[in-house]
Coordinates of C-alpha atoms in Angstrom, one line a residue:
M1 CA 96.1 -10.4 24.5
D2 CA 95.6 -7.2 26.5
P3 CA 92.1 -5.9 26.9
A4 CA 91.1 -2.9 24.8
G5 CA 92.1 0.3 26.3
A6 CA 94.6 -1.0 28.9
P7 CA 96.5 2.2 30.0
W8 CA 100.0 0.8 30.6
R9 CA 102.0 -2.3 31.4
Y10 CA 104.2 -2.1 34.5
P11 CA 107.6 -3.4 33.5
H12 CA 108.4 -5.3 36.7
T13 CA 104.9 -6.5 37.8
R14 CA 102.9 -9.0 35.7
Y15 CA 99.3 -7.8 35.1
D16 CA 97.0 -10.7 35.2
Y17 CA 94.0 -9.8 33.2
E18 CA 92.2 -13.1 33.3
G19 CA 92.8 -13.7 37.0
G20 CA 91.8 -10.3 38.0
A21 CA 94.9 -9.4 40.1
V22 CA 94.9 -6.2 42.0
M23 CA 97.1 -3.5 40.6
Q24 CA 99.7 -1.8 42.7
V25 CA 98.0 1.6 43.0
A26 CA 100.6 3.0 45.3
A27 CA 103.3 2.2 42.7
V28 CA 101.3 3.8 40.1
R29 CA 100.9 7.0 42.1
Q30 CA 104.6 7.0 42.9
Q31 CA 105.3 6.6 39.2
S32 CA 102.8 9.3 38.3
Q33 CA 104.6 11.7 40.6
Q34 CA 107.9 11.4 38.7
P35 CA 108.7 14.3 36.5
W36 CA 107.6 14.0 32.8
S37 CA 110.3 13.1 30.4
D38 CA 111.0 15.1 27.4
G39 CA 109.2 12.6 25.2
M40 CA 105.6 13.8 26.0
V41 CA 103.0 12.8 23.4
G42 CA 99.5 14.3 23.9
G43 CA 99.9 14.5 27.7
T44 CA 101.3 11.0 28.0
A45 CA 104.9 10.3 29.0
V46 CA 107.0 8.0 27.0
T47 CA 109.5 6.1 29.1
G48 CA 112.8 4.8 28.0
G49 CA 111.4 1.4 27.5
G50 CA 108.7 2.8 25.1
V51 CA 105.9 2.2 27.7
L52 CA 103.2 5.0 27.8
K53 CA 102.4 6.5 31.2
R54 CA 99.0 8.1 31.9
S55 CA 97.7 10.2 34.8
L56 CA 96.0 8.8 37.9
G57 CA 92.6 10.2 36.8
E58 CA 92.7 8.3 33.5
L59 CA 93.6 5.2 35.4
E60 CA 90.6 5.5 37.8
R61 CA 88.2 6.2 34.9
W62 CA 89.5 3.1 33.1
Q63 CA 89.1 1.0 36.3
Q64 CA 85.5 2.2 36.6
R65 CA 84.6 1.2 33.0
R66 CA 86.3 -2.1 33.6
Q67 CA 84.3 -2.7 36.8
V68 CA 81.0 -2.0 35.0
A69 CA 81.9 -4.4 32.1
V70 CA 82.7 -7.2 34.6
Q71 CA 79.5 -6.7 36.5
Q72 CA 77.5 -6.8 33.2
A73 CA 79.3 -10.0 32.3
L74 CA 78.4 -11.5 35.7
Y75 CA 74.7 -10.6 35.3
L76 CA 74.6 -12.1 31.9
R77 CA 76.0 -15.3 33.3
S78 CA 73.7 -15.4 36.2
V79 CA 70.5 -15.2 34.1
R80 CA 69.2 -18.5 32.8
Q81 CA 69.2 -18.4 29.1
R82 CA 65.8 -18.7 27.4
T83 CA 66.4 -20.7 24.3
D84 CA 62.8 -20.7 23.1
V85 CA 62.1 -17.0 23.5
L86 CA 61.6 -16.5 19.8
R87 CA 59.5 -19.6 19.4
P88 CA 56.1 -18.6 18.0
M89 CA 53.0 -19.6 20.0
D90 CA 50.5 -21.9 18.3
I91 CA 46.8 -21.3 18.8
G92 CA 46.3 -25.0 18.5
A93 CA 48.6 -25.4 21.6
V94 CA 46.5 -22.8 23.4
V95 CA 43.2 -24.5 22.8
D96 CA 44.6 -28.0 23.4
G97 CA 45.9 -27.0 26.9
A98 CA 49.7 -26.5 26.2
A99 CA 51.3 -23.2 25.5
S100 CA 54.9 -22.3 24.9
P101 CA 56.7 -21.5 28.2
A102 CA 58.1 -18.4 26.6
Y103 CA 54.7 -16.7 27.1
G104 CA 54.4 -17.7 30.7
I105 CA 51.2 -19.8 30.2
S106 CA 50.9 -23.3 31.3
G107 CA 48.1 -25.7 32.2
L108 CA 45.6 -24.0 29.9
S109 CA 42.7 -26.4 29.6
S110 CA 40.0 -26.4 26.9
G111 CA 37.5 -25.3 29.5
F112 CA 39.7 -22.5 30.8
G113 CA 39.2 -23.6 34.4
G114 CA 42.3 -21.7 35.5
I115 CA 45.7 -20.5 34.5
S116 CA 48.8 -21.1 36.5
P117 CA 51.9 -18.9 36.3
Q118 CA 55.1 -19.9 34.7
P119 CA 58.1 -17.6 35.4
S120 CA 59.9 -16.7 32.3
S121 CA 63.3 -16.2 33.9
T122 CA 64.9 -16.2 37.3
L123 CA 68.1 -14.5 38.6
S124 CA 70.6 -16.7 40.2
S125 CA 71.1 -16.6 44.0
R126 CA 74.8 -15.8 43.5
T127 CA 75.9 -12.5 44.9
V128 CA 77.6 -10.2 42.5
M129 CA 80.9 -9.1 44.1
P130 CA 82.8 -6.0 43.1
A131 CA 85.0 -6.4 40.2
I132 CA 88.2 -5.8 42.1
Q133 CA 87.4 -8.6 44.5
Q134 CA 85.9 -11.3 42.2
Q135 CA 85.8 -11.4 38.5
A136 CA 84.4 -14.2 36.4
P137 CA 86.1 -15.1 33.2
L138 CA 84.3 -13.9 30.1
Q139 CA 82.8 -16.6 28.0
P140 CA 81.4 -16.1 24.5
R141 CA 77.5 -16.2 24.3
Q142 CA 76.2 -18.9 22.0
C143 CA 73.7 -17.8 19.4
Q144 CA 70.3 -19.6 19.4
M145 CA 69.1 -20.7 16.0
V146 CA 65.6 -19.6 15.3
P147 CA 63.6 -21.9 13.1
R148 CA 62.2 -20.5 9.9
V149 CA 58.4 -20.0 10.0
P150 CA 56.6 -21.0 6.8
A151 CA 54.7 -18.3 5.0
V152 CA 51.0 -18.2 5.9
R153 CA 48.0 -16.3 4.9
P154 CA 46.9 -13.2 6.9
A155 CA 44.3 -13.6 9.5
T156 CA 40.8 -12.3 8.8
E157 CA 39.2 -9.4 10.7
S158 CA 36.7 -11.8 12.4
E159 CA 39.6 -14.0 13.6
L160 CA 41.4 -10.9 15.0
I161 CA 38.2 -9.9 16.8
L162 CA 37.8 -13.3 18.3
L163 CA 41.4 -13.4 19.5
Q164 CA 41.2 -9.8 20.9
E165 CA 38.1 -10.7 22.9
L166 CA 39.9 -13.8 24.1
E167 CA 42.8 -11.6 25.2
K168 CA 40.5 -9.3 27.1
R169 CA 39.2 -12.3 29.1
L170 CA 42.7 -13.7 29.6
L171 CA 44.2 -10.4 30.7
G172 CA 41.2 -9.0 32.7
D173 CA 41.5 -8.8 36.5
D174 CA 38.8 -10.3 38.7
D175 CA 38.0 -9.5 42.3
E176 CA 38.1 -13.2 43.2
T177 CA 41.4 -14.7 42.0
D178 CA 43.0 -18.0 42.5
A179 CA 45.6 -18.2 45.3
A180 CA 48.1 -19.4 42.7
G181 CA 47.1 -16.6 40.4
S182 CA 47.5 -16.5 36.7
V183 CA 49.4 -14.6 34.1
C184 CA 47.5 -11.4 34.8
G185 CA 45.4 -12.5 37.8
S186 CA 42.3 -13.5 35.9
V187 CA 40.3 -16.7 36.1
I188 CA 38.2 -17.8 33.2
T189 CA 35.1 -19.6 34.2
S190 CA 32.7 -19.1 31.3
S191 CA 31.7 -22.3 29.5
D192 CA 30.8 -20.2 26.5
W193 CA 34.4 -19.2 26.1
G194 CA 35.3 -22.9 26.2
D195 CA 33.0 -23.4 23.3
T196 CA 34.6 -20.6 21.5
I197 CA 38.1 -22.0 21.9
Q198 CA 36.9 -25.4 20.7
G199 CA 35.5 -23.6 17.7
L200 CA 38.9 -21.9 17.1
N201 CA 40.6 -25.2 17.5
S202 CA 38.4 -26.8 14.9
T203 CA 39.0 -23.8 12.6
A204 CA 42.7 -24.2 13.0
A205 CA 42.5 -27.9 12.3
S206 CA 40.6 -27.3 9.1
S207 CA 43.0 -24.6 7.9
P208 CA 46.6 -25.7 8.8
S209 CA 48.2 -22.7 7.3
L210 CA 46.2 -20.2 9.4
P211 CA 48.8 -17.8 10.8
L212 CA 47.2 -17.5 14.3
Q213 CA 50.6 -17.8 16.0
S214 CA 51.5 -14.2 15.2
V215 CA 47.9 -13.1 16.0
V216 CA 48.0 -14.7 19.4
N217 CA 51.5 -13.4 20.1
T218 CA 50.2 -9.8 19.5
A219 CA 46.9 -10.4 21.3
L220 CA 48.3 -12.0 24.4
L221 CA 51.3 -9.8 24.9
S222 CA 50.0 -6.4 23.7
R223 CA 48.1 -5.4 26.8
S224 CA 48.4 -6.2 30.5
P225 CA 46.9 -4.6 33.6
T226 CA 49.3 -2.0 35.1
N227 CA 47.5 -1.0 38.4
S228 CA 44.7 -1.9 40.7
S229 CA 42.1 0.0 38.6
S230 CA 42.2 -2.9 36.1
S231 CA 39.9 -4.8 38.4
T232 CA 37.2 -2.2 38.2
A233 CA 37.6 -2.0 34.5
S234 CA 37.2 -5.8 34.3
S235 CA 34.1 -5.8 36.4
S236 CA 32.4 -3.2 34.2
A237 CA 33.5 -5.1 31.1
S238 CA 32.0 -8.3 32.4
S239 CA 28.6 -6.7 32.5
S240 CA 28.9 -5.3 29.0
P241 CA 28.5 -7.3 25.8
P242 CA 31.7 -9.1 24.7
F243 CA 31.3 -7.8 21.1
S244 CA 30.6 -4.4 19.8
V245 CA 27.9 -3.6 17.3
A246 CA 30.4 -3.4 14.4
S247 CA 32.2 -6.6 15.4
S248 CA 29.0 -8.6 15.9
R249 CA 27.7 -7.6 12.4
L250 CA 31.1 -8.5 10.9
I251 CA 31.3 -11.9 12.5
L252 CA 27.7 -12.6 11.5
S253 CA 28.5 -11.7 7.9
D254 CA 31.6 -13.9 8.0
A255 CA 29.5 -16.8 9.4
A256 CA 26.9 -16.4 6.6
A257 CA 29.7 -16.2 4.0
A258 CA 31.3 -19.4 5.4
I259 CA 27.9 -21.2 5.2
A260 CA 27.5 -20.0 1.6
D261 CA 30.9 -21.5 0.8
G262 CA 30.1 -24.8 2.6
N263 CA 32.6 -24.2 5.4
H264 CA 30.4 -25.2 8.3
T265 CA 33.3 -25.6 10.7
T266 CA 34.3 -22.0 10.5
A267 CA 30.6 -20.9 10.7
S268 CA 30.1 -23.0 13.8
S269 CA 33.1 -21.4 15.5
H270 CA 31.8 -17.9 14.7
L271 CA 28.3 -18.7 15.9
S272 CA 29.6 -20.2 19.1
A273 CA 31.4 -17.0 19.9
L274 CA 28.4 -14.9 19.0
K275 CA 26.2 -16.8 21.5
L276 CA 27.9 -14.7 24.2
A277 CA 26.2 -11.6 22.7
A278 CA 23.0 -13.3 21.8
N279 CA 20.7 -11.9 24.5
P280 CA 17.0 -12.0 23.4
C281 CA 16.1 -9.8 26.4
G282 CA 18.7 -7.1 25.8
D283 CA 18.6 -4.1 23.5
A284 CA 17.7 -4.1 19.9
E285 CA 21.2 -5.2 18.7
H286 CA 21.4 -8.1 21.2
R287 CA 18.0 -9.3 20.1
L288 CA 19.0 -9.1 16.4
V289 CA 22.2 -11.1 17.1
A290 CA 20.1 -13.7 18.9
M291 CA 17.7 -14.0 15.9
M292 CA 20.5 -14.1 13.3
V293 CA 22.5 -16.7 15.3
A294 CA 19.4 -18.9 15.6
A295 CA 18.7 -18.5 11.9
L296 CA 22.2 -19.4 10.8
S297 CA 22.6 -22.2 13.3
S298 CA 19.6 -23.9 11.7
R299 CA 21.7 -24.3 8.6
V300 CA 24.7 -25.9 10.3
G301 CA 23.1 -28.2 12.8
P302 CA 20.8 -31.1 12.4
R303 CA 18.3 -29.9 9.9
A304 CA 15.8 -32.7 9.4
S305 CA 13.7 -32.4 12.6
G306 CA 14.5 -28.8 13.1
S307 CA 13.3 -27.7 9.7
S308 CA 10.0 -29.5 10.0
Q309 CA 9.4 -28.0 13.4
H310 CA 10.2 -24.5 12.1
L311 CA 7.8 -24.9 9.2
A312 CA 5.1 -26.1 11.6
D313 CA 5.6 -23.0 13.8
L314 CA 5.5 -20.7 10.7
W315 CA 2.2 -22.2 9.5
S316 CA 0.6 -22.3 13.0
G317 CA -2.2 -20.1 14.2
E318 CA 0.1 -18.8 17.0
H319 CA 2.5 -17.4 14.5
R320 CA -0.4 -15.8 12.6
A321 CA -1.7 -14.2 15.8
R322 CA 1.8 -12.9 16.6
F323 CA 2.2 -11.3 13.2
Q324 CA -1.2 -9.7 13.5
L325 CA 0.0 -8.3 16.9
L326 CA 3.1 -7.0 15.2
Q327 CA 0.9 -5.1 12.7
D328 CA -0.9 -3.5 15.7
I329 CA 2.1 -2.4 17.8
S330 CA 4.7 -1.6 15.1
P331 CA 4.3 1.8 13.4
C332 CA 6.3 0.5 10.4
F333 CA 3.6 -2.1 9.7
G334 CA 0.5 -0.4 11.1
L335 CA 1.1 2.9 9.2
A336 CA 1.6 1.0 5.9
L337 CA -1.8 -0.7 6.4
H338 CA -3.3 2.7 7.1
G339 CA -1.8 4.1 3.9
A340 CA -3.5 1.2 2.0
N341 CA -6.8 2.1 3.6
L342 CA -6.5 5.7 2.5
A343 CA -5.7 4.6 -1.1
I344 CA -8.8 2.4 -1.0
L345 CA -11.0 5.3 0.3
D346 CA -9.7 7.6 -2.5
A347 CA -10.7 5.0 -5.1
V348 CA -14.2 4.4 -3.8
T349 CA -15.1 8.1 -3.3
G350 CA -18.8 8.6 -4.0
H351 CA -19.6 4.8 -4.1
R352 CA -22.0 3.2 -1.7
A353 CA -21.6 -0.4 -2.6
I354 CA -18.0 -1.6 -2.0
H355 CA -16.7 -5.1 -2.6
L356 CA -13.3 -5.8 -1.0
I357 CA -11.4 -8.9 -2.1
D358 CA -8.7 -9.9 0.3
F359 CA -6.2 -12.8 0.4
D360 CA -5.7 -12.5 4.2
V361 CA -7.5 -10.5 6.8
S362 CA -5.6 -8.1 9.0
G363 CA -8.0 -7.4 11.9
A364 CA -6.5 -4.0 12.6
Q365 CA -6.7 -2.9 8.9
H366 CA -10.4 -4.0 8.5
V367 CA -11.4 -2.4 11.7
A368 CA -9.9 0.9 10.6
L369 CA -11.5 0.7 7.2
I370 CA -15.0 0.2 8.6
Q371 CA -14.5 3.2 10.9
A372 CA -13.3 5.3 8.0
L373 CA -16.2 4.3 5.8
A374 CA -18.6 5.2 8.6
N375 CA -16.9 8.6 9.0
R376 CA -17.5 9.5 5.4
G377 CA -21.2 10.2 6.1
V378 CA -22.4 8.5 3.0
P379 CA -25.8 6.9 3.8
S380 CA -26.6 3.3 3.0
T381 CA -22.9 2.3 2.6
S382 CA -22.4 -1.4 2.2
L383 CA -19.2 -3.4 2.5
K384 CA -18.8 -6.9 1.2
V385 CA -15.6 -8.7 2.1
T386 CA -14.5 -11.8 0.2
V387 CA -11.5 -13.7 1.4
V388 CA -9.7 -15.9 -1.1
A389 CA -8.2 -19.0 0.5
D390 CA -5.8 -21.1 -1.6
P391 CA -6.4 -24.8 -0.5
T392 CA -2.8 -25.7 -1.6
S393 CA -1.2 -23.0 0.7
P394 CA 0.1 -24.3 4.0
F395 CA -1.0 -21.0 5.6
T396 CA -4.7 -21.5 4.8
P397 CA -5.6 -23.8 7.7
S398 CA -4.6 -21.3 10.4
M399 CA -6.2 -18.5 8.5
M400 CA -9.5 -20.3 8.1
Q401 CA -9.4 -21.3 11.8
A402 CA -9.2 -17.6 12.8
L403 CA -11.7 -16.2 10.3
A404 CA -14.7 -17.3 12.2
A405 CA -13.9 -15.2 15.3
T406 CA -12.6 -12.3 13.1
S407 CA -15.7 -12.1 11.0
E408 CA -18.0 -12.0 14.1
R409 CA -16.0 -9.2 15.5
L410 CA -16.1 -7.2 12.3
K411 CA -19.8 -7.7 11.8
K412 CA -20.5 -6.4 15.3
L413 CA -18.4 -3.4 14.7
A414 CA -20.1 -2.7 11.3
R415 CA -23.6 -2.8 12.8
Q416 CA -22.5 -0.3 15.5
A417 CA -21.1 2.0 12.8
G418 CA -24.2 1.7 10.6
I419 CA -22.5 -0.2 7.7
N420 CA -24.3 -3.0 5.9
Y421 CA -21.6 -5.7 6.2
Q422 CA -21.2 -9.1 4.5
F423 CA -18.3 -11.5 5.0
R424 CA -17.5 -14.8 3.3
A425 CA -14.5 -17.0 2.4
V426 CA -14.0 -18.7 -0.9
R427 CA -11.5 -21.6 -1.5
C428 CA -9.9 -21.4 -4.9
R429 CA -6.4 -21.6 -6.4
A430 CA -4.9 -18.7 -8.4
P431 CA -5.9 -20.1 -11.8
E432 CA -9.5 -20.5 -10.6
I433 CA -10.0 -16.9 -9.6
E434 CA -12.8 -15.3 -11.6
A435 CA -15.6 -12.7 -11.0
S436 CA -18.5 -15.2 -10.9
K437 CA -16.8 -17.4 -8.3
L438 CA -16.0 -14.5 -6.1
G439 CA -19.5 -13.1 -6.2
C440 CA -18.7 -9.9 -8.0
E441 CA -21.9 -8.0 -9.1
P442 CA -22.4 -5.0 -11.5
G443 CA -22.4 -1.6 -9.8
E444 CA -20.0 -2.6 -7.1
A445 CA -16.8 -0.6 -6.5
L446 CA -14.4 -3.6 -6.6
V447 CA -11.1 -3.2 -4.8
V448 CA -8.4 -5.8 -4.1
N449 CA -6.1 -5.7 -1.1
L450 CA -2.7 -7.6 -1.1
A451 CA -1.2 -6.9 2.3
F452 CA 1.8 -9.0 3.3
T453 CA 0.4 -12.0 1.4
L454 CA 1.8 -11.9 -2.1
S455 CA 5.4 -12.5 -0.8
R456 CA 4.3 -15.9 0.5
V457 CA 3.0 -17.0 -2.9
P458 CA 5.6 -19.1 -4.8
D459 CA 7.1 -17.5 -7.9
E460 CA 9.0 -18.9 -10.9
S461 CA 12.1 -19.6 -8.8
V462 CA 10.1 -22.2 -6.8
S463 CA 7.4 -23.5 -9.2
P464 CA 7.4 -23.6 -13.0
T465 CA 3.8 -22.7 -13.0
N466 CA 4.7 -19.3 -11.3
P467 CA 1.6 -18.9 -9.1
R468 CA 2.6 -15.4 -8.1
D469 CA 2.4 -13.9 -11.6
E470 CA -0.7 -16.1 -12.3
L471 CA -2.5 -14.6 -9.4
L472 CA -1.7 -11.0 -10.6
R473 CA -3.1 -11.8 -14.1
R474 CA -6.3 -13.2 -12.6
V475 CA -6.8 -10.2 -10.4
R476 CA -6.2 -7.9 -13.4
A477 CA -9.0 -9.8 -15.2
L478 CA -11.4 -8.8 -12.5
G479 CA -11.2 -5.1 -13.4
P480 CA -10.8 -3.6 -10.0
L481 CA -10.8 0.1 -9.3
V482 CA -7.6 -0.2 -7.3
V483 CA -5.2 -2.9 -6.1
T484 CA -3.2 -2.0 -3.0
L485 CA 0.1 -3.8 -2.3
V486 CA 1.8 -3.6 1.1
E487 CA 5.1 -5.5 1.4
Q488 CA 8.3 -5.3 3.3
E489 CA 11.2 -3.7 1.4
L490 CA 13.8 -6.3 1.3
N491 CA 14.9 -9.1 -1.1
T492 CA 14.7 -12.6 0.5
N493 CA 13.5 -14.2 -2.7
T494 CA 16.3 -14.7 -5.4
A495 CA 19.2 -13.1 -3.6
P496 CA 22.1 -15.4 -2.7
L497 CA 22.6 -16.2 1.0
A498 CA 25.2 -13.6 1.8
A499 CA 23.3 -10.8 0.2
R500 CA 20.0 -12.0 1.6
F501 CA 21.5 -12.2 5.1
S502 CA 22.9 -8.7 4.9
D503 CA 19.6 -7.2 3.7
A504 CA 17.7 -9.1 6.4
C505 CA 20.1 -8.0 9.1
A506 CA 19.7 -4.3 8.2
H507 CA 15.9 -4.6 7.7
Y508 CA 15.0 -6.5 10.9
G509 CA 17.6 -4.5 12.9
A510 CA 15.6 -1.4 12.0
V511 CA 12.3 -3.0 13.0
L512 CA 13.7 -4.1 16.4
D513 CA 15.3 -0.7 17.0
S514 CA 11.9 1.0 16.2
L515 CA 10.2 -1.2 18.8
D516 CA 12.6 0.1 21.4
A517 CA 11.0 3.6 20.8
T518 CA 7.4 2.3 21.4
H519 CA 7.6 -0.5 23.9
G520 CA 9.7 -1.4 26.9
R521 CA 12.1 -4.4 26.8
D522 CA 9.9 -6.3 29.3
S523 CA 6.7 -5.9 27.3
A524 CA 4.8 -9.1 26.8
E525 CA 3.3 -7.8 23.6
R526 CA 6.7 -7.0 22.2
A527 CA 8.0 -10.4 23.1
R528 CA 5.2 -12.1 21.1
A529 CA 5.6 -9.7 18.1
E530 CA 9.4 -10.4 18.1
A531 CA 8.7 -14.1 18.1
A532 CA 6.9 -13.6 14.8
L533 CA 9.9 -11.7 13.4
A534 CA 12.2 -14.4 14.6
N535 CA 10.2 -17.0 12.6
K536 CA 10.3 -14.9 9.5
V537 CA 14.1 -14.4 9.9
T538 CA 14.7 -18.0 10.4
N539 CA 12.7 -18.9 7.3
A540 CA 14.2 -16.2 5.1
V541 CA 17.8 -16.9 6.0
G542 CA 17.8 -20.5 7.3
Q543 CA 15.8 -22.2 4.5
E544 CA 16.2 -22.8 0.8
G545 CA 14.0 -24.1 -2.0
P546 CA 10.3 -24.7 -1.5
E547 CA 10.8 -24.6 2.3
R548 CA 11.6 -20.9 2.1
M549 CA 8.2 -19.4 2.3
E550 CA 9.2 -15.8 3.1
R551 CA 10.1 -14.5 -0.3
C552 CA 9.9 -10.7 -0.1
E553 CA 11.0 -8.5 -3.0
V554 CA 12.0 -4.9 -3.3
F555 CA 9.5 -2.4 -4.9
G556 CA 11.4 -2.4 -8.2
K557 CA 10.7 -6.1 -8.7
W558 CA 7.0 -5.7 -7.7
R559 CA 6.7 -2.9 -10.2
A560 CA 8.1 -5.1 -13.0
R561 CA 5.6 -8.0 -12.0
F562 CA 2.6 -5.7 -12.0
G563 CA 3.6 -4.2 -15.3
M564 CA 3.9 -7.6 -16.9
A565 CA 0.5 -8.5 -15.6
G566 CA -1.1 -5.4 -17.3
F567 CA -1.4 -3.0 -14.4
R568 CA -0.4 0.6 -14.4
P569 CA 0.6 2.4 -11.2
V570 CA -1.8 4.8 -9.4
A571 CA 0.2 7.5 -7.7
I572 CA -0.3 7.9 -4.0
G573 CA -1.0 11.6 -3.4
D574 CA 0.2 14.0 -0.7
D575 CA -3.1 13.8 1.0
V576 CA -2.6 10.1 1.7
A577 CA 1.0 10.7 2.9
G578 CA -0.3 13.6 5.1
G579 CA -2.9 11.3 6.6
V580 CA -0.3 8.7 7.5
R581 CA 2.0 11.3 9.0
A582 CA -0.9 12.7 11.1
R583 CA -1.1 9.3 12.9
L584 CA 2.5 9.5 13.9
G585 CA 2.3 12.6 16.0
P586 CA 5.3 14.7 17.2
A587 CA 6.5 12.0 19.6
M588 CA 7.7 9.7 16.8
L589 CA 10.0 11.9 14.8
R590 CA 12.4 9.1 14.0
F591 CA 9.8 7.3 11.9
D592 CA 9.9 8.2 8.2
V593 CA 7.0 8.6 5.9
K594 CA 8.2 9.4 2.3
L595 CA 6.6 9.6 -1.1
D596 CA 8.9 8.4 -3.9
C597 CA 7.8 7.9 -7.5
G598 CA 4.1 7.4 -6.5
R599 CA 4.8 4.9 -3.7
L600 CA 4.7 5.5 0.0
G601 CA 7.6 4.2 2.1
V602 CA 7.4 3.9 5.9
G603 CA 10.6 3.3 7.8
W604 CA 12.9 4.0 10.7
M605 CA 15.7 6.6 10.7
G606 CA 16.3 6.5 6.9
R607 CA 15.7 2.7 6.4
V608 CA 12.5 2.0 4.5
V609 CA 10.8 -1.0 6.1
T610 CA 7.4 -1.3 4.3
V611 CA 6.2 0.1 1.0
V612 CA 2.6 0.9 0.0
S613 CA 1.7 1.1 -3.7
A614 CA -1.6 1.3 -5.7
W615 CA -2.3 -0.2 -9.1
R616 CA -5.1 -0.3 -11.7

């Protein structure tokens, strides 16, 4: 069969298409010089034998097209055919150390000690000759059957983020590269990434239908360095956190959700990856990630010994001292305590004998209250402080141990300020609280202070006796002029784990961010205060049941509890809010002090951290 577009057939010379014989160009030219016959059709002569004759230009153009086609056929035959080019890459193969040769990756170990190159295709050493001298016979190309990939579920956003970060490490250039090189000239030496890959491997094993093949295909082949500037970009990327703020929060939320669903394998893989960004000495976001990773890890690791040690730290005197320090250096906590003092001063206006019942003693708050009473200028002012210590509370031993030194310091300050001062501690449980046992006397202005203590008292979700509401009913029976409540504005009590984690992440993230504005990252005081925050986070997020002692509630829930106990709210006025704002000064504009429905909220950049309210 003649090839398509053959211009003519010479009647006396055989044209060997398959052997590639050379045509007699001279004969063609001689024939083309003969005069056209009368049977011209469209510029082509018709000979007596019915053979069409074309011009020399058409013949040369046809020969050029023929030569290009032959050369293309030779190139196709010289390239080694890649029969597995469409084979999808399995993430399990990547993490186990074997990858499809179609992607040019081989020798990929679980520790990522190095990556050696694998050429995808190689041109043959044969020299391609001109078509008129050498012509290979055309052979049909065989079609490679592509196996059908089973339908799988889409990858989650956190899995995409993990693989994209893996891609950055795989495709990033380093200044010091193996002599053998790698797919893109990078060498992975981080053991943390080995942990991440092992986590991904375990995740893939637990979910066989996970469609990570297509994800890895896109991730590993979507980007590659194109010039020498990629080395500089890689160097700067290595000094930056491997995850952005948004991706870190997303992976943290996915880990919390996995723990809530009982999928500890997936949670462990997420937490292993987040350890790369968990820098307790970095900025506020890094420190938050470190806290949250530690809190969630306490739920997926060995819990028996870890839980007991955590509770021992939470009840210790060191934790109490750290939290007292946090109240001193954090405006979100210190301003709330100042607001409670101003509400107490409003309630005892004109009274000389004042009796303050407290359930824990904040040294900074009591010092400020003594100074404020002295500044009133009311002669013969007396202040009696009674501390109620519940013998069944695990926090009581550390509090009683610290009260001796605290009381001596307060007595000394009161004498210097000209205030008659008394201090004593009474051990009694909530049902035993009564006026005679607390030493209440007629004519005293009785006030009760509940600052960061009521949230540690168990409620109905922990104990059927509901000590929290019982304490409020007993306090109401004392008939105080005012009861001040200071608590953090978050729900770590009855909310499920995922919601509790999300609220704690936003809340403590704001606290850490606010500390950036007041203290340097290398501050020793800040490190101790943040250790107290870390203990609170670990307990609120990492513990369940009676072991979860940090059970904060939002203001709406506190309002319902006080209402059921028989209290009515006392609106905090503008003068109190103005006094709190005055302590901020113009240098702390990002702190918020807002009045809302009679309660005072102190926060950071729109996020309310602590709430002060007054009741009667």
